[in-house]
Coordinates of C-alpha atoms in Angstrom, one line a residue:
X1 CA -67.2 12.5 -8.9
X2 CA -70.1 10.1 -7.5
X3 CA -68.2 9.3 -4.5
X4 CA -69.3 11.4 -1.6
X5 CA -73.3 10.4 -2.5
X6 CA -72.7 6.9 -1.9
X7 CA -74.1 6.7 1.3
X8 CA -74.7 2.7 1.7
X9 CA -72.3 -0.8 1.5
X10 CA -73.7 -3.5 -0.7
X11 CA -72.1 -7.0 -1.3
X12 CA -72.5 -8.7 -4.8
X13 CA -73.9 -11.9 -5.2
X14 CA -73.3 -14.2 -8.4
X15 CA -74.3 -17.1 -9.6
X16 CA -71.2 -19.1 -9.8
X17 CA -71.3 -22.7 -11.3
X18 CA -69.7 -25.8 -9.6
X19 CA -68.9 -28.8 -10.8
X20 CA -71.0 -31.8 -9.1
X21 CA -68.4 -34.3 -9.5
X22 CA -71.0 -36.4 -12.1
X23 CA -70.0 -34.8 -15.0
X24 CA -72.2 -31.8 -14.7
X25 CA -72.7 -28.6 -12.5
X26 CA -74.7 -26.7 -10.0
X27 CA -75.0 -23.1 -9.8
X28 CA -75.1 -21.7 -6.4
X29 CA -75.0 -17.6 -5.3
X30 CA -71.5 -16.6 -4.1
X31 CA -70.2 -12.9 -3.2
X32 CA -67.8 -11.6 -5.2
X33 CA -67.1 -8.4 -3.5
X34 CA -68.6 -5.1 -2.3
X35 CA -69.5 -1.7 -3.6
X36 CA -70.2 1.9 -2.5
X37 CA -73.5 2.8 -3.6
X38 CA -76.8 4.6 -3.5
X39 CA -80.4 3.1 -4.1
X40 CA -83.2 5.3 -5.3
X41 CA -86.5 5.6 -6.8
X42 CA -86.6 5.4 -10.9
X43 CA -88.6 8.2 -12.7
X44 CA -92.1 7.1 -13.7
X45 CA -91.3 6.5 -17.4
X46 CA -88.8 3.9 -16.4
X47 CA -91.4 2.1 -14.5
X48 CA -93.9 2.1 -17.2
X49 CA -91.5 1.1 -19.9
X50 CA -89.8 -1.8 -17.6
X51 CA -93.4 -3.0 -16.9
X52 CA -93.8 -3.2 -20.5
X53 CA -91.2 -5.5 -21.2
X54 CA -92.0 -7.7 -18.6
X55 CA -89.6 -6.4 -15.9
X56 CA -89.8 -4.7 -12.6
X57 CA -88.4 -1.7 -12.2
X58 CA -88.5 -0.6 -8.5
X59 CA -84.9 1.1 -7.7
X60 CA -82.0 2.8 -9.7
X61 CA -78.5 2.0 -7.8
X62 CA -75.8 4.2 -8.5
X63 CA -72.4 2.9 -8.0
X64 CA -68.6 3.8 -8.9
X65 CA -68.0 4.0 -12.8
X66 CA -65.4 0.6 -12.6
X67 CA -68.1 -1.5 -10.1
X68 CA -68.1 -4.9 -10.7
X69 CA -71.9 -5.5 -11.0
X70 CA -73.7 -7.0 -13.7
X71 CA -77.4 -8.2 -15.1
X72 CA -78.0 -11.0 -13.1
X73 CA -76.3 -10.1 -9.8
X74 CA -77.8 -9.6 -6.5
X75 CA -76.8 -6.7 -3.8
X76 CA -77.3 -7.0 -0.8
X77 CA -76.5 -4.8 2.3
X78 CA -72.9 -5.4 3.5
X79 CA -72.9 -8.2 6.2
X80 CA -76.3 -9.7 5.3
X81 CA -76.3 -13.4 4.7
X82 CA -77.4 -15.2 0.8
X83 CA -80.7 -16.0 2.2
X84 CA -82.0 -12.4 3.3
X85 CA -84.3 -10.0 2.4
X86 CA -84.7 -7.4 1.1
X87 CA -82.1 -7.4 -1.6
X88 CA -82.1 -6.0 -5.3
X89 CA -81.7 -8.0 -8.5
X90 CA -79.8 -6.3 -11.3
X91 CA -81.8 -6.3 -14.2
X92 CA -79.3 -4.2 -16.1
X93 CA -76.4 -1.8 -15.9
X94 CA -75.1 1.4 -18.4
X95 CA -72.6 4.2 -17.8
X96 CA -72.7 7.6 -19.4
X97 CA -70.6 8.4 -22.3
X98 CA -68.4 10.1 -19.5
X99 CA -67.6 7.3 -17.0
X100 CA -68.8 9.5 -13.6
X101 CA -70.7 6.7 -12.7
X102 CA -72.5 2.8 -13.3
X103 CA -76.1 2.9 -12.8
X104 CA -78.0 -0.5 -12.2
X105 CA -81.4 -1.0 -12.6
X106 CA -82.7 -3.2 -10.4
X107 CA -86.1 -5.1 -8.6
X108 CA -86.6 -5.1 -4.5
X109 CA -87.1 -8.2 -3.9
X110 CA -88.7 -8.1 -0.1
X111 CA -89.8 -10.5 2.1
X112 CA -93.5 -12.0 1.6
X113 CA -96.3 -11.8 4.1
X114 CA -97.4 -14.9 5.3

């Protein structure tokens, strides 16, 4: 098993929509919960084909195979409020054919000199 590598705490953040009371909605960032995980570097293929398509590749986060994180999400580390930096962005999510593990591939998103 995964388990004893995942060395860091990470709350899920999800856009969850809420009606306005107009008739329509707003869509805010809420945590859903909180996962084991561990963030590391992707190979240097990865990079290259994410920045192909558009996307930033900057961090693989390996989590337990049922993890409730999806493309979209953000994870934060456990504690920190909506607003902080740095965080990562889930771009997208597999599992091997074995379920040993979820892997998210994900952006840093950091805070911006000024």
């Amino acid at each position: 098993m995964i388990g004893h590598w995942l060395n860091q705490r990470l709350d899920v953040w999800r856009a969850q929509r809420e009606p306005d009371g107009a008739g329509g909605a707003t869509t805010a960032r809420a945590r859903v919960g909180q996962v084991r995980a561990r963030i590391t570097q992707p190979r240097a293929g990865e990079q290259v084909e994410a920045d192909r398509a558009g996307a930033r590749h900057t961090s693989d986060v390996y989590l337990l195979p049922r993890a409730d994180v999806r493309r979209g999400d953000e994870l934060r580390p456990a504690g920190a409020p909506a607003d902080s930096r740095p965080y990562w962005r889930v771009m997208s999510t597999v599992s091997p054919s074995v379920a040993v593990y979820r892997r998210a591939a994900a952006e840093l998103i950091e805070e911006e000199a000024s």
